[in-house]
Coordinates of C-alpha atoms and ligand atoms in Angstrom, one line a residue:
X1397 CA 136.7 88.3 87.0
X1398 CA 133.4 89.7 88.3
X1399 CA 130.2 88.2 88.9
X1400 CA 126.7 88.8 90.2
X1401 CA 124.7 85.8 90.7
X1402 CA 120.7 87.5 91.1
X1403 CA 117.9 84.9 92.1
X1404 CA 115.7 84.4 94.4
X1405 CA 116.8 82.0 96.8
X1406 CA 120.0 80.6 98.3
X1407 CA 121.1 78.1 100.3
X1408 CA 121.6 78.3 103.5
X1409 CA 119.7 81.3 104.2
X1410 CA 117.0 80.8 102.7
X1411 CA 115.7 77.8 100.1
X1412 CA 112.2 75.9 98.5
X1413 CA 114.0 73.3 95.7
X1414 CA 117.9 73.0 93.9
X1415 CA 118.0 76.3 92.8
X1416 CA 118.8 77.8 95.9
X1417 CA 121.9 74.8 96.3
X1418 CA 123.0 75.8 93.2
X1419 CA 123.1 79.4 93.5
X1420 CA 124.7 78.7 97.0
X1421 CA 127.5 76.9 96.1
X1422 CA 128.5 78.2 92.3
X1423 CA 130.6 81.0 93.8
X1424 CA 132.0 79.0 96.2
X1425 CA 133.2 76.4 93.8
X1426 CA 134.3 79.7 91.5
X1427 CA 135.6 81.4 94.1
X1428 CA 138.7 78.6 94.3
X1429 CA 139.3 79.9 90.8
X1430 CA 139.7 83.3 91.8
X1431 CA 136.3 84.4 90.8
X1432 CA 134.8 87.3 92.6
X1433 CA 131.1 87.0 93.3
X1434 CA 128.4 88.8 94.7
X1435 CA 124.6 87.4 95.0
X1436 CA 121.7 89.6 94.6
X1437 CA 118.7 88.3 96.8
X1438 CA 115.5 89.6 98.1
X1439 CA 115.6 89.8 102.2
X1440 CA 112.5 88.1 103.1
X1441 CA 112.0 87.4 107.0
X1442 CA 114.2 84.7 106.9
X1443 CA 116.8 87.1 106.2
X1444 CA 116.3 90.0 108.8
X1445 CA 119.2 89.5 111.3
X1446 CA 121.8 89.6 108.2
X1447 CA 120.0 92.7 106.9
X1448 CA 120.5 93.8 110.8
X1449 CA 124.5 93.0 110.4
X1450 CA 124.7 94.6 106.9
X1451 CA 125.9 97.8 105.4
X1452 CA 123.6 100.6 103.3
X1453 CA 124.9 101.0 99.7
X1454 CA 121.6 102.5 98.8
X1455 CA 118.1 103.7 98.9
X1456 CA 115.2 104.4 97.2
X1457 CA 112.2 106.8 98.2
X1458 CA 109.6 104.4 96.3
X1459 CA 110.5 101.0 94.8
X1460 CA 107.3 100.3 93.3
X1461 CA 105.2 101.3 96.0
X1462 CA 107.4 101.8 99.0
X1463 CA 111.0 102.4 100.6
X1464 CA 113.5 100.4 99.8
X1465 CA 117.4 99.8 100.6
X1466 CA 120.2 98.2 99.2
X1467 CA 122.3 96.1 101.2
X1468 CA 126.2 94.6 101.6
X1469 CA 126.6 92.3 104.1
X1470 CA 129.4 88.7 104.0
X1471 CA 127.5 85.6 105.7
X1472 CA 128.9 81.8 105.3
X1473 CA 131.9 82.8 103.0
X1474 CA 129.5 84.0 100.4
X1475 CA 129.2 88.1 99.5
X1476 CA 125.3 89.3 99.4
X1477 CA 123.8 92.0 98.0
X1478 CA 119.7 92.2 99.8
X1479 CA 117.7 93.9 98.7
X1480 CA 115.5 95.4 101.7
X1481 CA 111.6 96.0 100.7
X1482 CA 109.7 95.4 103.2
X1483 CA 106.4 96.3 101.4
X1484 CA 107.4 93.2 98.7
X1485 CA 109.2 90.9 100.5
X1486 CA 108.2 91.0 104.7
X1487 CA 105.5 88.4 104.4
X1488 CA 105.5 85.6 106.1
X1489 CA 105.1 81.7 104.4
X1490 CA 106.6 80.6 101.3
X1491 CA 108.6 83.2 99.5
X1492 CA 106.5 83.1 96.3
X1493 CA 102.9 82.0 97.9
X1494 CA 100.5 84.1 99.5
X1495 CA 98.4 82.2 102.9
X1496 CA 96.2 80.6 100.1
X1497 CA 98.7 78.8 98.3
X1498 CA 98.8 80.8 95.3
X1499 CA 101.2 82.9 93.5
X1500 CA 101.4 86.9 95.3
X1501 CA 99.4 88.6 93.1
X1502 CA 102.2 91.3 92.7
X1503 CA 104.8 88.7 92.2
X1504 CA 106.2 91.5 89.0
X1505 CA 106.6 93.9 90.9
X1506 CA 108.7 92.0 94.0
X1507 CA 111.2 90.7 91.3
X1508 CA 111.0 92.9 88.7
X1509 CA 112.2 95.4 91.6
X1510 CA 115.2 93.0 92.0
X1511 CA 115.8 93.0 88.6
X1512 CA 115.7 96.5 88.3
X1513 CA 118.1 97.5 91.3
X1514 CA 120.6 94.8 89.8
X1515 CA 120.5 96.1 86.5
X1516 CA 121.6 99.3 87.6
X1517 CA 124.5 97.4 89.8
X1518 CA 125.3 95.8 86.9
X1519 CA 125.7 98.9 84.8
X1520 CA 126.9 101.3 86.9
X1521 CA 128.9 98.9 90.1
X1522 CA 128.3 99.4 93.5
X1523 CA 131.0 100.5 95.4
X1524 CA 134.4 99.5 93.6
X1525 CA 132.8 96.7 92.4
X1526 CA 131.6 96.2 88.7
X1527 CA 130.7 93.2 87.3
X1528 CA 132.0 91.5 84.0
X1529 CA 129.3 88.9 83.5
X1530 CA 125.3 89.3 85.3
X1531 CA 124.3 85.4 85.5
X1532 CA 120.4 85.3 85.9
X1533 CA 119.0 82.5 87.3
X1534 CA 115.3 81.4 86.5
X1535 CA 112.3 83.3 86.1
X1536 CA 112.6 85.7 88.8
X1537 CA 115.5 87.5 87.6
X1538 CA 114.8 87.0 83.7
X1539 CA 114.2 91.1 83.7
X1540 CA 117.8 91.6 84.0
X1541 CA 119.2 91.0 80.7
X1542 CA 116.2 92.8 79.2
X1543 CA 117.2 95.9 81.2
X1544 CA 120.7 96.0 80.8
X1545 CA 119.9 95.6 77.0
X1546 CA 117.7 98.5 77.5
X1547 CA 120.3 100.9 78.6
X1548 CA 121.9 100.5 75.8
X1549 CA 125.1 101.1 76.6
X1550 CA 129.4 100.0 75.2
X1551 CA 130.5 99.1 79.0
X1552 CA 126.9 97.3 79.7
X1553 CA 128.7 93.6 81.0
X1554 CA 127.5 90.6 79.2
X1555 CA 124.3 88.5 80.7
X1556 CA 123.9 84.9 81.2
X1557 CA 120.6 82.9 82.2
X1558 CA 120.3 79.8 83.2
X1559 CA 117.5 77.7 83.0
X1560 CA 116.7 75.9 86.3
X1561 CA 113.4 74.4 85.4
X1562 CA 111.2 76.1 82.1
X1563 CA 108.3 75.1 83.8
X1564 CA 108.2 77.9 86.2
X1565 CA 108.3 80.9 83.5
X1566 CA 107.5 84.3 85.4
X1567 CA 104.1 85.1 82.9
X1568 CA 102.3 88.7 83.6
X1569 CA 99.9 90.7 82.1
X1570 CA 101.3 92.5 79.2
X1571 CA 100.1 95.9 80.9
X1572 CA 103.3 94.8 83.8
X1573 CA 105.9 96.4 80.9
X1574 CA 104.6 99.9 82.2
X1575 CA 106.2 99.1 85.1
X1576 CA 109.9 98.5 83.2
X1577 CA 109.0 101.0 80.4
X1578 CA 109.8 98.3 78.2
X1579 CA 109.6 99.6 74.6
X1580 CA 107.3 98.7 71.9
X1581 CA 110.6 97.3 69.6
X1582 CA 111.7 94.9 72.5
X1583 CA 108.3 93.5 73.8
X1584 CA 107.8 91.3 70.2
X1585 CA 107.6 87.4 69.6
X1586 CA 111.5 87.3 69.6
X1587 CA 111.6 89.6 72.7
X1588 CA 109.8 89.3 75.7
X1589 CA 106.0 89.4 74.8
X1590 CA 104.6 85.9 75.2
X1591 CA 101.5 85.2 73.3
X1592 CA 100.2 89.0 74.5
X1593 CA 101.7 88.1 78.5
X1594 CA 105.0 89.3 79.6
X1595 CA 107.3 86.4 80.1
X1596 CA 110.2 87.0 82.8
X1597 CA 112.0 83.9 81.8
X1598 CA 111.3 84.3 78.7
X1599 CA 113.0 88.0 78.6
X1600 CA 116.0 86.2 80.1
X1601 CA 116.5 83.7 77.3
X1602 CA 115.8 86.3 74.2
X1603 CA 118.4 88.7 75.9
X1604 CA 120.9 87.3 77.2
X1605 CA 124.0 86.8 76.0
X1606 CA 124.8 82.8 76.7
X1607 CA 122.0 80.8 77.8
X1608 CA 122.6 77.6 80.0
X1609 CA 120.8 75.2 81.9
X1610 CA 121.7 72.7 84.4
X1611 CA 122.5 69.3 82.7
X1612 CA 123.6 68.6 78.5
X1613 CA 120.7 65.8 78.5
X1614 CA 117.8 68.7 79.5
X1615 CA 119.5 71.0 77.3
X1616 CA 118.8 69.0 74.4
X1617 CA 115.3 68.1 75.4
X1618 CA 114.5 72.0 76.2
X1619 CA 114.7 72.2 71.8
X1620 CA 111.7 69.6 71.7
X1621 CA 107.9 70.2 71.7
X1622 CA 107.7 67.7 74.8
X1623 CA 110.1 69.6 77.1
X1624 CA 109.9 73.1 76.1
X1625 CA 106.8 74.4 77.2
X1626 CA 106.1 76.9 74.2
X1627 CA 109.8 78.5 74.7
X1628 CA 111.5 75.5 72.4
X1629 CA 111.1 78.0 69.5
X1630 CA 113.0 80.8 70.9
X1631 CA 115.5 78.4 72.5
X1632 CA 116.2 76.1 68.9
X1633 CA 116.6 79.7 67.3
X1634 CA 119.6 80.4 70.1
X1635 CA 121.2 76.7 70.4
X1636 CA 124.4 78.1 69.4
X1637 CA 123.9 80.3 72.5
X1638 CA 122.5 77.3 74.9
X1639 CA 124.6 74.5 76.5
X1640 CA 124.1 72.0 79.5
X1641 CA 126.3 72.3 82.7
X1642 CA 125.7 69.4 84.7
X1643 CA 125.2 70.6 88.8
X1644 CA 127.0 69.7 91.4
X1645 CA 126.4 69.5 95.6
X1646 CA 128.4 70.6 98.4
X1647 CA 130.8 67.6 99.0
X1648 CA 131.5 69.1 102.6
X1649 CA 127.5 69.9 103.6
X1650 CA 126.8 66.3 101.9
X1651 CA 129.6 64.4 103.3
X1652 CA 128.5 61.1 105.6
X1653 CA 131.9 60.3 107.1
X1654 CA 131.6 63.8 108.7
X1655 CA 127.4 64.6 108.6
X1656 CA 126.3 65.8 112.2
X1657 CA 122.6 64.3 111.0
X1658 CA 123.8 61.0 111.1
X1659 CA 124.3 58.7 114.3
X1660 CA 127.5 57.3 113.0
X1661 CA 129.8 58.1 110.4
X1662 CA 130.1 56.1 107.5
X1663 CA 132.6 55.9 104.4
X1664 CA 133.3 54.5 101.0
X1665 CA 135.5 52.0 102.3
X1666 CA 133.8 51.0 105.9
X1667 CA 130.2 51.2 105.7
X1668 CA 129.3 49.6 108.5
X1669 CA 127.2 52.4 110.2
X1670 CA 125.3 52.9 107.7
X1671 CA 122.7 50.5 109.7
X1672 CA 122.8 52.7 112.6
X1673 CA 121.6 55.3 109.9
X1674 CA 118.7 53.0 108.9
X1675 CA 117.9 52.0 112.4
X1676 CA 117.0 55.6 113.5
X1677 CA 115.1 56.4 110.5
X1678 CA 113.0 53.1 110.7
X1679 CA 111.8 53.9 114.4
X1680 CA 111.6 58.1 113.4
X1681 CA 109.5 56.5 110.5
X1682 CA 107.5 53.6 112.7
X1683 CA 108.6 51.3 110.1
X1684 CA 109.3 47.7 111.3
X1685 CA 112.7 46.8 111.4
X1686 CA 113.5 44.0 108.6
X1687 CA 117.2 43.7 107.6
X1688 CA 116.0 41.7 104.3
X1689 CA 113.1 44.6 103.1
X1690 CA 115.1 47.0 101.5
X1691 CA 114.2 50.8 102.5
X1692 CA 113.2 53.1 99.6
X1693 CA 113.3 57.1 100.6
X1694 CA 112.0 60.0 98.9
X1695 CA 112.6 64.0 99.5
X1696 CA 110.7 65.9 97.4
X1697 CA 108.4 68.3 96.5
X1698 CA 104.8 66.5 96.1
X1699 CA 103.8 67.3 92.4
X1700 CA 103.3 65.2 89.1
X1701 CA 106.8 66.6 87.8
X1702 CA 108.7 64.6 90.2
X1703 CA 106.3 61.4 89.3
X1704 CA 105.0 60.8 93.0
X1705 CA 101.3 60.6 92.0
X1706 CA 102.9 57.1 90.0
X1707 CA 104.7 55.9 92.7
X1708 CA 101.9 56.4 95.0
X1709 CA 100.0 54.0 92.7
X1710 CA 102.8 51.7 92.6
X1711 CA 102.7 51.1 96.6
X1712 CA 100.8 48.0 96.9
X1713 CA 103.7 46.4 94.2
X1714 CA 106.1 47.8 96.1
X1715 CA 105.0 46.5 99.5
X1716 CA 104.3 42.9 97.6
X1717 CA 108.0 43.2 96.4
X1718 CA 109.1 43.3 100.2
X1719 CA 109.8 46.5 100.1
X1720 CA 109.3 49.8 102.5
X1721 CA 109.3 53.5 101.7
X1722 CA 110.0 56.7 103.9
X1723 CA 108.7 59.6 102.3
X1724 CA 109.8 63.5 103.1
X1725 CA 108.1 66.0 101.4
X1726 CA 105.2 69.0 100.8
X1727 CA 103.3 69.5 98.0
X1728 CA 99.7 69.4 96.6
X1729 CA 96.8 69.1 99.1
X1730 CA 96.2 65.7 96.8
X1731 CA 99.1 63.8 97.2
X1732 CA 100.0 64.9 100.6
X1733 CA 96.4 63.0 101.3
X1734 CA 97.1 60.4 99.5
X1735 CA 100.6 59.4 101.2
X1736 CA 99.2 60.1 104.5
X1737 CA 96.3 57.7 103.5
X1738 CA 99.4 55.1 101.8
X1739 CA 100.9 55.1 105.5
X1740 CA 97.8 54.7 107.2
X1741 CA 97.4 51.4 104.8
X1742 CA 100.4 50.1 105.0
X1743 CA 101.8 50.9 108.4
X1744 CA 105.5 49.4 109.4
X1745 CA 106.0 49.2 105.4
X1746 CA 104.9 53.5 104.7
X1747 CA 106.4 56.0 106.9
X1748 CA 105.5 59.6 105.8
X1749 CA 106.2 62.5 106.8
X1750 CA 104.7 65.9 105.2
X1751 CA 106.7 68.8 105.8
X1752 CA 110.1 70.6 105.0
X1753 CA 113.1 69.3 107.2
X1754 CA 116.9 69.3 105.6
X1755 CA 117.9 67.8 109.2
X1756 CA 115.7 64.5 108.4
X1757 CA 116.7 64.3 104.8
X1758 CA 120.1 64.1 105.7
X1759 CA 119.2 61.6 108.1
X1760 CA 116.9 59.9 105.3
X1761 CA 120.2 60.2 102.8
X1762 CA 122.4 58.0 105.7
X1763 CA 120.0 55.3 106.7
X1764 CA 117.9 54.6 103.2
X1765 CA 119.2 51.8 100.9
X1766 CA 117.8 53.5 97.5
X1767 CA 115.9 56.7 97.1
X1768 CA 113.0 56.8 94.6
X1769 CA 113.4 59.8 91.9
X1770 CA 110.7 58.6 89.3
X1771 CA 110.5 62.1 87.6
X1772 CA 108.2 62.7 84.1
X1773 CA 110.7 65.6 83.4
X1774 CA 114.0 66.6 85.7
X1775 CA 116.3 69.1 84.8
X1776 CA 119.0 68.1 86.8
X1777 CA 117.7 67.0 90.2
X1778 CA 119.8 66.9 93.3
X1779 CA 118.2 64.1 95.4
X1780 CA 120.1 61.4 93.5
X1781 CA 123.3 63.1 93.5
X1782 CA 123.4 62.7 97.3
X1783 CA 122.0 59.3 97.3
X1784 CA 125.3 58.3 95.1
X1785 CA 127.4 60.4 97.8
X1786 CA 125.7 58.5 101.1
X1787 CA 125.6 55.1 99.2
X1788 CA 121.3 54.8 98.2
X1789 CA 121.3 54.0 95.1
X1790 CA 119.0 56.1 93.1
X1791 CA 115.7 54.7 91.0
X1792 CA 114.9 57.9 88.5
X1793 CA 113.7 58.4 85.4
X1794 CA 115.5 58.4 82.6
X1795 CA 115.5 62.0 82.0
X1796 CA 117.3 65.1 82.5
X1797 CA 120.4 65.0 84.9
X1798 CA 118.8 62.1 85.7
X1799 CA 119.8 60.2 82.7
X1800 CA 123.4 62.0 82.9
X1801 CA 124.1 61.1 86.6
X1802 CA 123.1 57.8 87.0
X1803 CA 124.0 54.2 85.5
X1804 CA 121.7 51.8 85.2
X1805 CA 122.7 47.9 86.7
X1806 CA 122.7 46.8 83.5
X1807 CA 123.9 43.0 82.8
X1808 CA 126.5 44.9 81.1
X1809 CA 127.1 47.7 83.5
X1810 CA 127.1 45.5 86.8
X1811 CA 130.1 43.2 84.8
X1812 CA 132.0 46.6 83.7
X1813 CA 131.7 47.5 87.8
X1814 CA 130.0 51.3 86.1
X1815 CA 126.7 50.5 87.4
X1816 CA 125.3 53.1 90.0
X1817 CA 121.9 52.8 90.1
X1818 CA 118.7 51.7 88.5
X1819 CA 117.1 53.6 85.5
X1820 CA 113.0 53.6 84.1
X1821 CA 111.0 55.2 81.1
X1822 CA 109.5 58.1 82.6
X1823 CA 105.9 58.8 83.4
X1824 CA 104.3 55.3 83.6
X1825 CA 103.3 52.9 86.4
X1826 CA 104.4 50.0 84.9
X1827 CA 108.0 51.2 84.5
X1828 CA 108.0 52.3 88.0
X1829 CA 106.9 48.6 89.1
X1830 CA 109.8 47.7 86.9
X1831 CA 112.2 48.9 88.4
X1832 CA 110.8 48.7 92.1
X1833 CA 111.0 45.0 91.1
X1834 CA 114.7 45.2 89.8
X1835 CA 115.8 47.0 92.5
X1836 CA 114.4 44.6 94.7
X1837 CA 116.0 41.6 93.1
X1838 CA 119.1 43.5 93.0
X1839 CA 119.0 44.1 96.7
X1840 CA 118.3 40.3 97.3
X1841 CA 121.9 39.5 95.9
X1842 CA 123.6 41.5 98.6
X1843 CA 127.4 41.3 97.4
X1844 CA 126.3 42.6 93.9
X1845 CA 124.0 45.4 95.5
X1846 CA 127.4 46.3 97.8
X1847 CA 129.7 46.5 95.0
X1848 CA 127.3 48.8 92.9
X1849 CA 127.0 50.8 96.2
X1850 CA 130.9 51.4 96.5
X1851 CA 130.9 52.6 92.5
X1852 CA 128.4 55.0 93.5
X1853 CA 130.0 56.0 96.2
X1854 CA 133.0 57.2 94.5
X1855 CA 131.5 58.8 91.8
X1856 CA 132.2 62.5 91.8
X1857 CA 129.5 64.6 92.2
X1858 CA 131.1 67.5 93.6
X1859 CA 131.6 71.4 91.4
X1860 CA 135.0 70.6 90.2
X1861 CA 134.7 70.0 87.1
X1862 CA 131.0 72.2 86.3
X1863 CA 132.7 75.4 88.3
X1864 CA 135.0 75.2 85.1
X1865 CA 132.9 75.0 82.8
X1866 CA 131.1 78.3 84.2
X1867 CA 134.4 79.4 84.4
X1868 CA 135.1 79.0 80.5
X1869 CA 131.8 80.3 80.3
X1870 CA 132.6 83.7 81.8
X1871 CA 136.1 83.9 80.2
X1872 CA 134.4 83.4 76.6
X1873 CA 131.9 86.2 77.4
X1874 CA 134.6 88.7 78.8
X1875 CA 136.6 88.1 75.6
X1876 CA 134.2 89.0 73.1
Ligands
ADP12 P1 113.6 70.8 92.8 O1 114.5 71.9 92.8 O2 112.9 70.5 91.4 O3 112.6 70.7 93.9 P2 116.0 69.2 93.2 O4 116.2 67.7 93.4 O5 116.8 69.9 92.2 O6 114.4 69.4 92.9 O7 116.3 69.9 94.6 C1 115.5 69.7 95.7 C2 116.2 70.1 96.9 O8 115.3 70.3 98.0 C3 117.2 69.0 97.5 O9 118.2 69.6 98.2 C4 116.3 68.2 98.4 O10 117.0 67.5 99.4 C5 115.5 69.3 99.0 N1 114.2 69.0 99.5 C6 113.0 68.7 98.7 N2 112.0 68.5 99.5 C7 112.4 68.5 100.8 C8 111.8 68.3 102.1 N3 110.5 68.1 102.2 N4 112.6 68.5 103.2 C9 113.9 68.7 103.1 N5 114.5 68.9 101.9 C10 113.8 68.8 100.8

């Protein structure tokens, strides 16, 4: 079985949120089935020495404006296929932000190129290779299905696209179809015309074959009004089509008894160091060291999705509670302020830290006690999947993977020992002061709060059993 994974990130060569673990480790996890894979990905700068190592499998005179090249190249057990445009991609910064923050103005034409060269991969193979199954991910490669639906053709292989967050949607001027010579017939309501703009994601979902997302509860929400963001039409008319795999991480990147980030190992059974963890991130932190104050943590991008502009109203509760917080993360101008203000008012309680830095959310993972997730909407979210790994229990909202990953200490969960964490209503302060204040209490009763610790630590959250599904996924696609 053959397939090409196209996005637009990938971990660990280059990566902005969970998309870029996902698409990372999928084909690892698949290739333990015997799945062959190959992943399409633009080489941006971050990207140039690999391009360096590569092979040419092909050119182009004028991709949209300029030379371009197609290149093989193996890196980190995973097979990449980069596509080489310097004219699109060689800009420095964020991969989809120009210096000003906002999106490149020719952001269709730098992934509708991909999506073009891996349509033609897809239909015609490069090499020896052909795939069975294309598996879009997100906006950025929504095109793909559209154009291998275009070609018409009996050997075209079958498309899948999976939903990695439907707020990010790809939406262009309805003169960008030019560009793809997308036909009258197939740019409709049902197709990929959206409300007059041309909708990338959008294209994906009316096109391909099997749509997915990344956990059952968000696939269920995606149908409603409140979660579908103007696509719940066009995704309630394909829920045969749609289903939810839950994500996994990379048990062996996210592992504390062997993470280089950490001062000390730790494990299930002898988590001792984990306060040698906590130690170094109170003093990397400047928070005061306090054995009784339990340490919140959050990684994250700054934005209203992921709840933060709640939890930075919640503060003074959670300082009165007895708590602390260590916060990682970049976002808008706003709430980077506003947290950098929060430790400035509450210093040796608020440690903040605005920036992007995997090393120090490892580190953050190891030494917190819980980490803070209170999302309005969360697809699957990955943060609270390696809190259960490294033994800080997650807070989150009760929404998403979210709600699928985590159980809440419950009078009735902490007796049945299936307690990992602590759940709240989304989007309000009040719920977040709940559960700041549950988690605190829970804290205070330490052999409860250890117990719940050692059922979240050995709670799977690895690909085993989501690599299948995708597996079954494929099979039921080849066999049609
Ligand atoms: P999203 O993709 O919506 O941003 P996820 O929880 O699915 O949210 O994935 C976020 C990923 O990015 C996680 O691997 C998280 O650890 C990482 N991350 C987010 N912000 C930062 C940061 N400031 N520094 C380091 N890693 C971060």
């Amino acid at each position: 079985m053959n397939i090409l994974h196209v996005a637009s990130e990938c971990a660990p060569f280059v990566k902005t949120g969970g998309l870029a673990d996902v698409v990372g480790a999928v084909p690892k996890a698949l290739a333990q089935l015997g799945v062959s894979a190959k992943i399409a990905l633009p080489a941006y700068p971050a990207l140039s020495s690999l391009v360096k190592q590569g092979r040419i499998l092909k050119a182009y005179e004028d991709l949209f404006g300029g030379p371009a090249r197609l290149i093989s190249v193996q890196s980190d057990a995973l097979d990449l296929l980069l596509l080489d445009a310097p004219h699109l991609f060689d800009r420095p910064g964020n991969i989809y932000l120009d210096e000003t923050g906002r999106d490149w103005q020719d952001n269709h034409l730098r992934f509708g190129a991909l999506c073009k060269v891996v349509a033609e991969i897809a239909l015609d193979g490069v090499e020896d290779w052909k795939p069975s199954v294309v598996h879009a991910h997100d906006w950025q490669a929504g095109l793909v299905p559209l154009l291998v639906k275009m070609a018409n053709r009996q050997d075209a292989p079958k498309c899948v696209t999976t939903i990695h967050n439907i707020a990010f949607q790809g939406l262009f001027h309805w003169s960008a179809r030019e560009f793809f010579n997308i036909p009258d017939h197939l740019f409709t309501h049902e197709g990929a015309e959206y409300y007059g703009q041309l909708g990338f994601l959008k294209s994906g979902l009316a096109f391909a074959d099997k749509i997915t997302t990344v956990s059952p509860t968000y696939a269920g929400e995606l149908l409603t009004h409140e979660f579908g963001m103007g696509l719940e039409g066009l995704l309630q008319a394909r829920q045969s089509d749609l289903s939810g795999i839950l994500n996994g991480i990379d048990t062996d990147v996210w592992n504390p008894t062997t993470d280089p980030a950490l001062p000390a190992p730790y494990s299930a059974r002898n988590r001792v160091k984990k306060h040698n963890s906590r130690d170094a991130l109170e003093s990397r932190f400047g928070l005061m060291a306090d054995p009784s104050s339990p340490l919140f943590c959050v990684i994250s991008r700054l934005t209203e999705q992921k709840g933060l502009d709640l939890l930075l109203q919640s503060l003074p509760h959670l300082v009165t509670q007895g708590g602390r917080l260590a916060l990682l993360g970049s976002g808008t101008p706003d709430l980077e302020n506003g947290y950098r203000q929060a430790a400035q008012q509450f210093p040796g309680r608020v440690g903040v830290v605005i920036g992007y830095d995997e090393q120090l959310s490892h580190l953050m993972q190891g030494g917190s006690d819980a980490i803070l997730v209170p999302s309005r909407f969360e697809p699957c979210g990955l943060t609270q999947l390696y809190g259960l790994r490294y033994g800080t229990l997650p807070v989150v909202g009760r929404t998403g993977g979210l709600a699928d990953t985590v159980v809440d200490a419950t009078a009735e969960n902490l007796k049945a020992k299936t307690a990992t964490g602590i759940q709240m209503q989304p989007g309000s302060v009040d719920a977040l002061n709940t559960a700041i204040t549950r988690t605190c209490a829970l804290f205070a009763r330490q052999k409860v709060w250890k117990s719940v610790m050692g059922t979240a630590m050995r709670t799977p959250v690895g690909w085993q059993q989501s690599a299948l599904r995708y597996f079954e996924l494929y099979q039921s696609l080849i066999a049609k």
